[in-house]
PDB file of C-alpha atoms in Angstrom:
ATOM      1  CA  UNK A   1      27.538  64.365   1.343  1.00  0.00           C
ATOM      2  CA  UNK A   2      30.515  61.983   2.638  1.00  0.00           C
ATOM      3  CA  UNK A   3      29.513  58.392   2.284  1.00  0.00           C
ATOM      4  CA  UNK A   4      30.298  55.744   5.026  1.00  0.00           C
ATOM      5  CA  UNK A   5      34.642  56.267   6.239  1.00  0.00           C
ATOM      6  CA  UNK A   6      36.672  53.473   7.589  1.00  0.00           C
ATOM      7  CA  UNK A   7      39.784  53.326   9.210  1.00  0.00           C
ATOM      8  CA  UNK A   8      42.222  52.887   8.771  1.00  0.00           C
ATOM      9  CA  UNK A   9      43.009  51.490   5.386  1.00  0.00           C
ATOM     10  CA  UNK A  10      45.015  49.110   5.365  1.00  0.00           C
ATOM     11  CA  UNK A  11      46.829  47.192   9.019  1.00  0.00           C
ATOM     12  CA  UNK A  12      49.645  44.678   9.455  1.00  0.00           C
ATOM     13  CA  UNK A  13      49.397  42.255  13.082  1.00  0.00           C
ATOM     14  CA  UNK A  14      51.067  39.441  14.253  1.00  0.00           C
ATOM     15  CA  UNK A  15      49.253  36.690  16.460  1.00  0.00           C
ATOM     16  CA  UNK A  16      47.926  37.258  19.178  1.00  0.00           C
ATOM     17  CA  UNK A  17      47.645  40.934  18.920  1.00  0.00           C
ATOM     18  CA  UNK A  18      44.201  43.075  19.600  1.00  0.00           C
ATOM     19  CA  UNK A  19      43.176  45.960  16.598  1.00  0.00           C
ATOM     20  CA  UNK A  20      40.318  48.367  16.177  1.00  0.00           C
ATOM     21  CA  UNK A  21      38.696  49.172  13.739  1.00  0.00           C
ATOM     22  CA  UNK A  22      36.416  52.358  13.067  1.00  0.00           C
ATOM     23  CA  UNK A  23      33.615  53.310  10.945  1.00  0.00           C
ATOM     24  CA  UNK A  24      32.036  56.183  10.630  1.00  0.00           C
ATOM     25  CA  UNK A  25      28.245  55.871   9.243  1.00  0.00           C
ATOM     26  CA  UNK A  26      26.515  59.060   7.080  1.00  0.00           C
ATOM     27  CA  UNK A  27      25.291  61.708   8.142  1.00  0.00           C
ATOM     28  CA  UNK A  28      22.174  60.685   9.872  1.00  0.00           C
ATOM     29  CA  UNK A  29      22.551  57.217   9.691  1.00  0.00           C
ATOM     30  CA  UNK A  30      21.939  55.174  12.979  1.00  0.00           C
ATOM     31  CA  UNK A  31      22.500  51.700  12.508  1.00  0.00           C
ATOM     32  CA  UNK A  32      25.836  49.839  11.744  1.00  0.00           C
ATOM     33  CA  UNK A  33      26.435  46.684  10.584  1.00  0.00           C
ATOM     34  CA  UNK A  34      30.099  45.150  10.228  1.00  0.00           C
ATOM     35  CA  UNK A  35      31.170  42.081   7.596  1.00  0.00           C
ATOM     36  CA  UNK A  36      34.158  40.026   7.440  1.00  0.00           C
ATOM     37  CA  UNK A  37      35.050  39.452   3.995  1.00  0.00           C
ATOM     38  CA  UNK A  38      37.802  36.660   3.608  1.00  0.00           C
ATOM     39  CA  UNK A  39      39.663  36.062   0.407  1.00  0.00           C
ATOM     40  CA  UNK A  40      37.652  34.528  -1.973  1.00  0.00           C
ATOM     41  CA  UNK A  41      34.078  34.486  -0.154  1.00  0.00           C
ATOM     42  CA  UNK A  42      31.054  36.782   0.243  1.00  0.00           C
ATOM     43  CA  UNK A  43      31.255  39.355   3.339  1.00  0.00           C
ATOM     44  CA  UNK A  44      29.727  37.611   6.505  1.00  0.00           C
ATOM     45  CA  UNK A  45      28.018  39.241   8.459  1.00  0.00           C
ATOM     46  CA  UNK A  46      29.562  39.813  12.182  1.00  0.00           C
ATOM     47  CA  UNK A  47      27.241  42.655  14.300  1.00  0.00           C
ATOM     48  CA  UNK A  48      24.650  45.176  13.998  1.00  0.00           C
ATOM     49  CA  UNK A  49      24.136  47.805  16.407  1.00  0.00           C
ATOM     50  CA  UNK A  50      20.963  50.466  16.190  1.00  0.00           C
ATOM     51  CA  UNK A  51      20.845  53.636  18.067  1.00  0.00           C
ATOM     52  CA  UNK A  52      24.005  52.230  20.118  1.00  0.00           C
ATOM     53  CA  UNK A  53      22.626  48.647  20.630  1.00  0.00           C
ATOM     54  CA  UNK A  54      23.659  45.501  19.446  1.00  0.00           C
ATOM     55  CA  UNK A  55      20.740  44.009  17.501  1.00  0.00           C
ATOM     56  CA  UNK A  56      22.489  41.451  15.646  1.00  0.00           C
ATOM     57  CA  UNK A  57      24.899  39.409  15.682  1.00  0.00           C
ATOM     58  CA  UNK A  58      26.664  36.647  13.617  1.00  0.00           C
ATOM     59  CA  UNK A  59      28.447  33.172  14.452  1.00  0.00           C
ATOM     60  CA  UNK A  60      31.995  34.798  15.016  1.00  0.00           C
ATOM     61  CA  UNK A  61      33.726  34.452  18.463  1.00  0.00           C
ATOM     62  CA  UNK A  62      33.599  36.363  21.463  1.00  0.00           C
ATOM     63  CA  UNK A  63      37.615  37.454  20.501  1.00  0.00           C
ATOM     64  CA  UNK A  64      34.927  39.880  18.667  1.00  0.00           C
ATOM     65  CA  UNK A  65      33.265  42.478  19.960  1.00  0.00           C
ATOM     66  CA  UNK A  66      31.960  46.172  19.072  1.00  0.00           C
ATOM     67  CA  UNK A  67      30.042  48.963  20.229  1.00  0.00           C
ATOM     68  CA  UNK A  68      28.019  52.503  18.663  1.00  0.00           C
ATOM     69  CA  UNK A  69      29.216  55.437  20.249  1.00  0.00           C
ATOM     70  CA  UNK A  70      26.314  58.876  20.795  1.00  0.00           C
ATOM     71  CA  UNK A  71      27.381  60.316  17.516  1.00  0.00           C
ATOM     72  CA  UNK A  72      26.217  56.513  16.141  1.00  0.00           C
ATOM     73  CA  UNK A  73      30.340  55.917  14.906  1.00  0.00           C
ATOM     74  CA  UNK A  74      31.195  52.710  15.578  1.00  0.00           C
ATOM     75  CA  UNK A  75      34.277  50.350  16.401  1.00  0.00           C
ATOM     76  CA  UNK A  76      34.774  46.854  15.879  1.00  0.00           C
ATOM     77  CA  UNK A  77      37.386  45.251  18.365  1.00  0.00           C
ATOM     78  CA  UNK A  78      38.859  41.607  17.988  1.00  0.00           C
ATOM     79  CA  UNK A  79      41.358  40.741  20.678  1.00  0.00           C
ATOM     80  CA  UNK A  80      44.051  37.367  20.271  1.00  0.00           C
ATOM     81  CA  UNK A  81      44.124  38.163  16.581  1.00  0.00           C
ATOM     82  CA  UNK A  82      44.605  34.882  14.578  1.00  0.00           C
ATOM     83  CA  UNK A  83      45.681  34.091  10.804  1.00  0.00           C
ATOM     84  CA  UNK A  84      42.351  33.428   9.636  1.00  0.00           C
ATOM     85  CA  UNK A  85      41.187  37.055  10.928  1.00  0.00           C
ATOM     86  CA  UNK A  86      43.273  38.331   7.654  1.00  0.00           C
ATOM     87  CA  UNK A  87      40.306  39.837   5.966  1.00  0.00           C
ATOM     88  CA  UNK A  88      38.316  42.958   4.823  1.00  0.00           C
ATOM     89  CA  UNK A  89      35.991  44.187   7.173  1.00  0.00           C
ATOM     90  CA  UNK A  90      33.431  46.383   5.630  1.00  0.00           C
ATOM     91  CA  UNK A  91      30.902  48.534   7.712  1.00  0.00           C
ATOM     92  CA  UNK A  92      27.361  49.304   6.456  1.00  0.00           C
ATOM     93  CA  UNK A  93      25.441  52.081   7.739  1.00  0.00           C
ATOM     94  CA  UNK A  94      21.684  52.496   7.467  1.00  0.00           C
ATOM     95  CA  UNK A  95      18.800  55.415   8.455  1.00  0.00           C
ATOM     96  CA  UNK A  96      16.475  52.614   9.910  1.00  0.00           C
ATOM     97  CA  UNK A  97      13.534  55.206   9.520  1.00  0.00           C
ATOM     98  CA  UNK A  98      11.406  52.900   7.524  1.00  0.00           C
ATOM     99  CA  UNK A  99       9.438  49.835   8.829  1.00  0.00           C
ATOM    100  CA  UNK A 100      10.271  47.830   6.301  1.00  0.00           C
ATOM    101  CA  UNK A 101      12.983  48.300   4.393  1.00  0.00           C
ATOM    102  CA  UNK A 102      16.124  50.656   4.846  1.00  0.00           C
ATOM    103  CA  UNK A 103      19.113  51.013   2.362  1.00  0.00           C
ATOM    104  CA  UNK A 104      22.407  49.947   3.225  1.00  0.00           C
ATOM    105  CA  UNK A 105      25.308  51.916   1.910  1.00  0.00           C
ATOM    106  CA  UNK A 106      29.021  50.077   2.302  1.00  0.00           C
ATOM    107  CA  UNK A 107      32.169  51.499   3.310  1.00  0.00           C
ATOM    108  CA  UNK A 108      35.160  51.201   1.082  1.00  0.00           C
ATOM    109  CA  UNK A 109      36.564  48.793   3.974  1.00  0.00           C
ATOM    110  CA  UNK A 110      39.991  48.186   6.536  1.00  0.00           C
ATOM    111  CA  UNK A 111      42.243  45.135   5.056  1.00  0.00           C
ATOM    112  CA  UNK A 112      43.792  43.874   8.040  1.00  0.00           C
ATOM    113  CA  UNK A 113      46.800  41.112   7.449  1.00  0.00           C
ATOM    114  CA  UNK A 114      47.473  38.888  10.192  1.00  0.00           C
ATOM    115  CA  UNK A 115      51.658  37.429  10.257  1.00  0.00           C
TER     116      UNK A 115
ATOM    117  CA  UNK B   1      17.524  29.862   7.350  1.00  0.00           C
ATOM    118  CA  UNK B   2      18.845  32.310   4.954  1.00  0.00           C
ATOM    119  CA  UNK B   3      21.550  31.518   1.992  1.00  0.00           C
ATOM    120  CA  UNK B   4      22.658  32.482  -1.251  1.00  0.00           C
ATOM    121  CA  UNK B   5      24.247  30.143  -4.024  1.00  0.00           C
ATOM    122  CA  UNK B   6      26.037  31.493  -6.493  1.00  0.00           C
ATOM    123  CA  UNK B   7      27.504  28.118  -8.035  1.00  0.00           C
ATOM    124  CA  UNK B   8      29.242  29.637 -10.895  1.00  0.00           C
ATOM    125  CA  UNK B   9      33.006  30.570  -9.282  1.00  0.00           C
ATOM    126  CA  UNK B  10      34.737  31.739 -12.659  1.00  0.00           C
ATOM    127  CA  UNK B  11      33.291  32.970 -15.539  1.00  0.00           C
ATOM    128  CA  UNK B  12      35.045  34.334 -18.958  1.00  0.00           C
ATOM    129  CA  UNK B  13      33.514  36.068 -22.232  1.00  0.00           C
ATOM    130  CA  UNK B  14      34.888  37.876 -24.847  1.00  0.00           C
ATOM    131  CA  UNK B  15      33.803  41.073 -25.183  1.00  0.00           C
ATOM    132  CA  UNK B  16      30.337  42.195 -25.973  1.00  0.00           C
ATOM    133  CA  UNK B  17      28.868  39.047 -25.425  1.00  0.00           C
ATOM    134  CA  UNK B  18      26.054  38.699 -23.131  1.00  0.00           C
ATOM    135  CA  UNK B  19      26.738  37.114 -19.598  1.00  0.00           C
ATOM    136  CA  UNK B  20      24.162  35.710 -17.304  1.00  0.00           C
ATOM    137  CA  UNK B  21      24.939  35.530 -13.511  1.00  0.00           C
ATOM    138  CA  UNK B  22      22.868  32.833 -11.748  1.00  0.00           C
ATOM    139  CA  UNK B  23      21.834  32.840  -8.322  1.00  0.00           C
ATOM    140  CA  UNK B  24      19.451  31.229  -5.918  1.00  0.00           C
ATOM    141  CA  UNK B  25      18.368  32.107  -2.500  1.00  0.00           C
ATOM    142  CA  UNK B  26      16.356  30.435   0.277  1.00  0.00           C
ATOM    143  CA  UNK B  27      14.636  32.160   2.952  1.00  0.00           C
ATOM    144  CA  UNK B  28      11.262  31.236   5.505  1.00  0.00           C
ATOM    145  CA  UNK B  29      10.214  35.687   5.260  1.00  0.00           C
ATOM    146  CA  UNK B  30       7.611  36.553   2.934  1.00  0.00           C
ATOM    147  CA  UNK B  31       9.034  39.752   2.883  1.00  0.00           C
ATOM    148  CA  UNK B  32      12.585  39.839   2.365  1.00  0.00           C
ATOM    149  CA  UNK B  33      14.842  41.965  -0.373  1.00  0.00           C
ATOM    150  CA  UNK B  34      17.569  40.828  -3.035  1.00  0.00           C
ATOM    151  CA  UNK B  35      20.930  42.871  -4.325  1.00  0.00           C
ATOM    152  CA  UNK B  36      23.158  42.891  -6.754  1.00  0.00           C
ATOM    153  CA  UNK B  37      27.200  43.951  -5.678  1.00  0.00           C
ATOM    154  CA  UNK B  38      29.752  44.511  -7.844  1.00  0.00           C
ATOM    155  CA  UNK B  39      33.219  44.342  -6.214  1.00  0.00           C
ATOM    156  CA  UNK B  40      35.982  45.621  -8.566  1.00  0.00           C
ATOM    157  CA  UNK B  41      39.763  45.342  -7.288  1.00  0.00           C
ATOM    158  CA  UNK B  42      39.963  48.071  -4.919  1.00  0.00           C
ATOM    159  CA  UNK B  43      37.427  46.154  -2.841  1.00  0.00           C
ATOM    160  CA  UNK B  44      34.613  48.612  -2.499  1.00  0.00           C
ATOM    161  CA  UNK B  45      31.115  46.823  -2.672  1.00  0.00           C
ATOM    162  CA  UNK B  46      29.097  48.609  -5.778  1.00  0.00           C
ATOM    163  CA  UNK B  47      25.466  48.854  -5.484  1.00  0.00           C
ATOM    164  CA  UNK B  48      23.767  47.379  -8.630  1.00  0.00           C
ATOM    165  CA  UNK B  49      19.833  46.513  -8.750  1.00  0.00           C
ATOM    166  CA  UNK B  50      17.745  45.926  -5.576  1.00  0.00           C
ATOM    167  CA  UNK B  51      14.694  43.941  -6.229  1.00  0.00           C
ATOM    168  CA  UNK B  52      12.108  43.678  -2.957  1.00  0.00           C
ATOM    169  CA  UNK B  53      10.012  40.015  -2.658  1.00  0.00           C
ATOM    170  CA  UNK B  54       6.559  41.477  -3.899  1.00  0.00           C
ATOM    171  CA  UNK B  55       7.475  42.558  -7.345  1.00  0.00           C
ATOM    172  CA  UNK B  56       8.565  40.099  -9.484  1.00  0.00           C
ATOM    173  CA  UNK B  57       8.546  42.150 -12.472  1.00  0.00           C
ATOM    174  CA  UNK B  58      12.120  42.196 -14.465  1.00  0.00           C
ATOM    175  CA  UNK B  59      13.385  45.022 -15.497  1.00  0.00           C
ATOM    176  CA  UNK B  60      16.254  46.624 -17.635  1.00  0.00           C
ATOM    177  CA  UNK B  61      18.226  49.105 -16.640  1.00  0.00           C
ATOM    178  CA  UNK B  62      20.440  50.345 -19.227  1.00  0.00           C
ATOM    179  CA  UNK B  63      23.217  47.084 -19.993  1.00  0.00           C
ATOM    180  CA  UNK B  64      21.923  45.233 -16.617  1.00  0.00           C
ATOM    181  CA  UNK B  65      18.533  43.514 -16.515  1.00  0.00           C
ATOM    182  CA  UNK B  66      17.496  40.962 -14.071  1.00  0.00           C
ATOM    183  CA  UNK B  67      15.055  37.913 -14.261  1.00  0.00           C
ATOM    184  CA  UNK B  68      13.705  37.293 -10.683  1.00  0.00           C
ATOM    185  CA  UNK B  69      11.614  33.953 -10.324  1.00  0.00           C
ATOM    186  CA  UNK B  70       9.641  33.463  -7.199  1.00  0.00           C
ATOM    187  CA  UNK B  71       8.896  29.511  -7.909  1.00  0.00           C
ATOM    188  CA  UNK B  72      12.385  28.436  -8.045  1.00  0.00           C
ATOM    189  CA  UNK B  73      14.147  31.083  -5.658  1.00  0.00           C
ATOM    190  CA  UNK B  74      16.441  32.498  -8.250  1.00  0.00           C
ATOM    191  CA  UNK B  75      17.516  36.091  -9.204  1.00  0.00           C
ATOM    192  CA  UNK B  76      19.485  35.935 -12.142  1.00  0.00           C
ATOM    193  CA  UNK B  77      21.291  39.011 -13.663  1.00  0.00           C
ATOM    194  CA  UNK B  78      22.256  39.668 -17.126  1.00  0.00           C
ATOM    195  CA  UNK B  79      25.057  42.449 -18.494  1.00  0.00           C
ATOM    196  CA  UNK B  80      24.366  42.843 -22.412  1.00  0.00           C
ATOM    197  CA  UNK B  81      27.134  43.655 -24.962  1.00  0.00           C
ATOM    198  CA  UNK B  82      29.998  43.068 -21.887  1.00  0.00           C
ATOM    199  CA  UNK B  83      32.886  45.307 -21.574  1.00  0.00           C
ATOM    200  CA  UNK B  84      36.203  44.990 -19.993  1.00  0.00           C
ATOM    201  CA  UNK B  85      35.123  47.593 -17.394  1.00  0.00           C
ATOM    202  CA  UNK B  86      32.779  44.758 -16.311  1.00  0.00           C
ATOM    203  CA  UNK B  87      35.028  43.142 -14.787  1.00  0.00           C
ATOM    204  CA  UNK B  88      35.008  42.401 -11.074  1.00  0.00           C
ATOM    205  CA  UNK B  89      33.558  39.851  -8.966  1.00  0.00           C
ATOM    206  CA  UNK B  90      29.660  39.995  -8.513  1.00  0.00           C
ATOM    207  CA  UNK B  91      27.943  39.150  -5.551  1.00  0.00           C
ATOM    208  CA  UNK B  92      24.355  38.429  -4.808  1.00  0.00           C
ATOM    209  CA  UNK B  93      22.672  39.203  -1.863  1.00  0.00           C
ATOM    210  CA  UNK B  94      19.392  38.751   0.099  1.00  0.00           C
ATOM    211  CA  UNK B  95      18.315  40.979   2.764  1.00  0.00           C
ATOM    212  CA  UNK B  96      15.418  40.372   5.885  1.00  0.00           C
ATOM    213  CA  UNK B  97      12.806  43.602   6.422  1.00  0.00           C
ATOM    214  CA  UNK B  98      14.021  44.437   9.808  1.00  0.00           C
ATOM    215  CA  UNK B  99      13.055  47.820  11.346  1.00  0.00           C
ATOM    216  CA  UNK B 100      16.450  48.203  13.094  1.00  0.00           C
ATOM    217  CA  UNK B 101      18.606  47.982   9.911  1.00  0.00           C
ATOM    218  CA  UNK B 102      18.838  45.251   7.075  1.00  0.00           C
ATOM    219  CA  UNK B 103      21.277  42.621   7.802  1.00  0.00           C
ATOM    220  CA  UNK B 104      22.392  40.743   4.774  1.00  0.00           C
ATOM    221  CA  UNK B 105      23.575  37.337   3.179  1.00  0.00           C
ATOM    222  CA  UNK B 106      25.664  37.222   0.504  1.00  0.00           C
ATOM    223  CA  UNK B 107      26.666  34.576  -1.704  1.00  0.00           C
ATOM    224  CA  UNK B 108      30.389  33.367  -2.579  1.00  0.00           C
ATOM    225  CA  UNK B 109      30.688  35.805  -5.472  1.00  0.00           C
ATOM    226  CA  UNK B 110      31.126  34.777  -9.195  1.00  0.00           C
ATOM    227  CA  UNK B 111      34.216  36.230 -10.768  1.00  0.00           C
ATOM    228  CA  UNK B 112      33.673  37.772 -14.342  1.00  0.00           C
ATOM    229  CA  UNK B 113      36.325  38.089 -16.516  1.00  0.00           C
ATOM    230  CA  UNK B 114      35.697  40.209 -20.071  1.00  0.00           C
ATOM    231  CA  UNK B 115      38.372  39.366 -22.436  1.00  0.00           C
ATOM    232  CA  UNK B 116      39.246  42.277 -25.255  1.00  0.00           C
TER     233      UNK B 116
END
């Protein structure tokens, strides 16, 4: 079974610019999470969406936003682009079928550089 | 409010010695879950051990074994006999029981460096 995709790889920006980035969660999966992960720190957490609503979210700006699609893919959007948003963004996908706890299973992430 | 410590940045050992990775958590759920990542180069978070709030029993599993501690908040995690291969930066991690998905905190990563 394919494990969580990203895309793309790897993106260059300059200032100012807007980027998307995709994910697309296993087979069965419906709930996405998205982390920033700057240089040197721990992956912060940034949204959550479950069956294609946002049910989390961290203390990022509004310059980020993101949304599940019916097939439970999702995009993360960030608009203005600025240095600091030079990171690796990893997306987590999840079954959510228990009540407790469900197993989160990371993507192999997008490294976006910001000039 | 959650948060993870990992207060060791940098750590070094020579091959096959035994290395210790300290961390300590805080969180107000009685119910809550805590991870072990290991993130080599390429970037791609590794699942390692998952231990869940209501077991506190440690555990070995093959060269990793883990000494959670309730009273003082900490989930430490030991490699035995180290090998270069180890190497990569390790990340704890503590997770809420949410229904919708588990959204997690992760500490600031301790870099492990096995020397040959």
């Amino acid at each position: 079974d394919a494990g969580v995709t990203q895309s793309p790889t790897h993106l260059i920006k300059t200032r100012g610019q807007h980027v998307t980035l995709r994910c697309s969660p296993i087979s069965g999966h419906k709930s996405v999470s998205w982390y920033q992960q700057v240089l040197g720190q721990g992956p912060q957490f940034i949204f959550q969406y479950y069956e294609k609503e946002e049910r989390g979210r961290g203390n990022f700006p509004d310059r980020f936003s993101a949304r599940q699609f019916p097939n439970y893919s999702s995009e993360l959007n960030v608009n203005a682009l600025l240095l600091g948003d030079s990171a690796l963004y990893l997306c987590a996908s999840s079954d959510a079928r228990s009540l407790t706890y469900n197993e989160q299973f990371f993507g192999p992430g997008t490294r976006l550089t910001v000039l | 409010a959650q948060k993870v410590t990992q207060a060791q940045t940098e750590i070094s050992v020579v091959e096959k010695e035994d290395v210790t990775l300290d961390c300590v958590y805080e969180t107000r759920d009685t119910t809550y879950y805590l991870f072990w990542y290991k993130q080599p180069p390429s970037g791609e978070l590794v699942f390692l051990i998952r231990r869940n709030s209501f077991d506190e029993q440690n555990e070995i599993s093959g060269r990793y074994s883990w000494n959670f501690q309730k009273s003082t908040s900490s989930f430490n995690f030991t490699i035995t006999a180290s090998q270069v291969v180890d190497s990569a930066v390790y990340f704890c991690a503590l997770s809420e029981a949410r229904v919708t998905g588990n959204q997690f905190y992760f500490g600031t990563g301790t870099s492990l460096t096995v020397i040959p």
